[in-house]
Backbone as numpy.savetxt, mean C-alpha at the origin, in Angstrom:
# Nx Ny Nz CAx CAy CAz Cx Cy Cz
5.54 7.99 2.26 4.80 8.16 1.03 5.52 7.43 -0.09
4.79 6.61 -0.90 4.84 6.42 -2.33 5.60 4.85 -1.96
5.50 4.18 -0.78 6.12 3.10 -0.16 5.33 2.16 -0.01
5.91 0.63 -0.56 4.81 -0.57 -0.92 4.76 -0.96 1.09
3.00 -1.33 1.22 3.38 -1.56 2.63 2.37 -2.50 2.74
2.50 -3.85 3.92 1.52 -4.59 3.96 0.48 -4.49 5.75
-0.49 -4.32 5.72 -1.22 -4.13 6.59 -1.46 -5.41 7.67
-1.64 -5.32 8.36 -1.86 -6.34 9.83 -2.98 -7.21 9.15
-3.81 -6.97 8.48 -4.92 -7.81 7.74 -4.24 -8.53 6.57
-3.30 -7.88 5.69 -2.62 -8.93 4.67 -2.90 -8.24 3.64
-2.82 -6.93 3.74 -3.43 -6.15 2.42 -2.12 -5.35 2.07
-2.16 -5.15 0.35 -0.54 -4.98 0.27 -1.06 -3.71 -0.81
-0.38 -2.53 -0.39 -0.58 -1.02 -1.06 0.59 -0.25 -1.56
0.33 0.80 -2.05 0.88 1.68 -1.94 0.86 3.19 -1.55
1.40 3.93 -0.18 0.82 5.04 -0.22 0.89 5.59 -0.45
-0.22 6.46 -0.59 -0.41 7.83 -1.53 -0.61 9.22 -0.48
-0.93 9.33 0.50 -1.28 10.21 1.44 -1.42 9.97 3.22
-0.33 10.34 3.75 -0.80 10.46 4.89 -1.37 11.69 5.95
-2.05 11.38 6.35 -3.33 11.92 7.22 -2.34 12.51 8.98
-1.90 13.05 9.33 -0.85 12.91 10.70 -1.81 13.03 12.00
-3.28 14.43 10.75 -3.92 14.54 12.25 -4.95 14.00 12.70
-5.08 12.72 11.60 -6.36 11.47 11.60 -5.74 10.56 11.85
-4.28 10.38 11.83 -3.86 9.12 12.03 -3.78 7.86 11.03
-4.33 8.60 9.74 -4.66 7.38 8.73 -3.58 7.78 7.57
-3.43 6.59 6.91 -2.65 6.38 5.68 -3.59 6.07 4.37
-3.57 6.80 3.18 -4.03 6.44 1.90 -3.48 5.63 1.33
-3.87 4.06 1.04 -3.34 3.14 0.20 -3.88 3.22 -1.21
-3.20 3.18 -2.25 -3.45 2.48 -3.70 -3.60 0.93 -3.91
-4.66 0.28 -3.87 -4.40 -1.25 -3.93 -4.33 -1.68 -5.29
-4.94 -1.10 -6.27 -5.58 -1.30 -7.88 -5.20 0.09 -8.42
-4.01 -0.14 -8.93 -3.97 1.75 -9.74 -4.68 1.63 -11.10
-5.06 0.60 -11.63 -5.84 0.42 -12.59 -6.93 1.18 -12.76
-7.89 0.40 -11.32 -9.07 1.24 -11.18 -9.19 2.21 -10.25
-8.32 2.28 -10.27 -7.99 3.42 -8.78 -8.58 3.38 -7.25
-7.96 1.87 -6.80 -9.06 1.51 -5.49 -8.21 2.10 -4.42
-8.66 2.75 -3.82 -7.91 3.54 -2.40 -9.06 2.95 -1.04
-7.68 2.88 -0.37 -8.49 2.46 0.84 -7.88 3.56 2.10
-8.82 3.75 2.99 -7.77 4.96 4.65 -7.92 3.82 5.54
-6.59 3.29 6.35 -6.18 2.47 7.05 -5.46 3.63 8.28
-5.55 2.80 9.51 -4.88 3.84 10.65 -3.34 2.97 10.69
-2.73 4.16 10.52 -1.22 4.28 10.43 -0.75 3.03 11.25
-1.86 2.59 12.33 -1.47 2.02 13.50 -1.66 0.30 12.85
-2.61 -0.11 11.56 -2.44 -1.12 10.88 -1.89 -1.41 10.03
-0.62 -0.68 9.84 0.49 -0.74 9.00 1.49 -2.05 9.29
2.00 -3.08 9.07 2.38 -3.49 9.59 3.80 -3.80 9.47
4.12 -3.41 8.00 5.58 -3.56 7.59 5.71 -2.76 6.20
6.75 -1.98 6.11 7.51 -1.72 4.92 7.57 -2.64 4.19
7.23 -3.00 2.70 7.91 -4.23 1.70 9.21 -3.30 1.11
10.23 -3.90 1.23 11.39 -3.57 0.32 11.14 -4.85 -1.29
11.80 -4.32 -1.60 11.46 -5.00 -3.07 11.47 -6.33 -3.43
12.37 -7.30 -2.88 12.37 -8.62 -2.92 11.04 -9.24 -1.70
10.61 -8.26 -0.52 9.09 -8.96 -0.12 7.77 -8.30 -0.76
8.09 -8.18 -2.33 6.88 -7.66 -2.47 6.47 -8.82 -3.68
4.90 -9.45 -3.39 5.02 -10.55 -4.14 5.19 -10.45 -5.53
5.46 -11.61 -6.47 5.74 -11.58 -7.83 4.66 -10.99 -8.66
3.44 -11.57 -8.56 2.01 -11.28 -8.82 2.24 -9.96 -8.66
2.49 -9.01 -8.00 1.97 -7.57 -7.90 3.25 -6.64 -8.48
4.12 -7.45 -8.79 5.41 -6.70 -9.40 5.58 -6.60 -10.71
4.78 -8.12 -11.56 4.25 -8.36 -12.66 3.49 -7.09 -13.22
2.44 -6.72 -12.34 1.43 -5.64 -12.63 1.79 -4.56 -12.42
2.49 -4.16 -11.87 3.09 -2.98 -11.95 4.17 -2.55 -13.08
4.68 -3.48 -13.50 5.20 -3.63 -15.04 4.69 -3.85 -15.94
3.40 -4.10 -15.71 2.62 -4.54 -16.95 1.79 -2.88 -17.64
2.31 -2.00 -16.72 1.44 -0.48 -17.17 2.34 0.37 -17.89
């Protein structure tokens, strides 16, 4: 939880909720507008630690 992560498709979140007995993870993609997406845990594809998380989205997250 609350961990930047990028999905097997190329989609880069943050989660907000996991699901253990659905198997799914709640991403934040837009905390702006509050876009949530449920992805299965199983299309997770990597942890971002802070230097792989792109500039563009680090910008915006400082920008709030």
């Amino acid at each position: 939880k609350h961990d930047q992560v990028r999905t097997i498709g190329g989609i880069i979140g943050k989660v907000v909720q996991v699901d253990q007995d659905q198997d799914t993870v709640i991403l934040v993609v837009d905390e702006s507008k509050n876009v949530r997406m449920r992805v299965t845990r199983q299309s997770v594809a990597a942890v971002l630690s802070g230097e792989e998380i792109p500039a563009k989205i680090k910008e915006e997250d400082t920008a709030r």
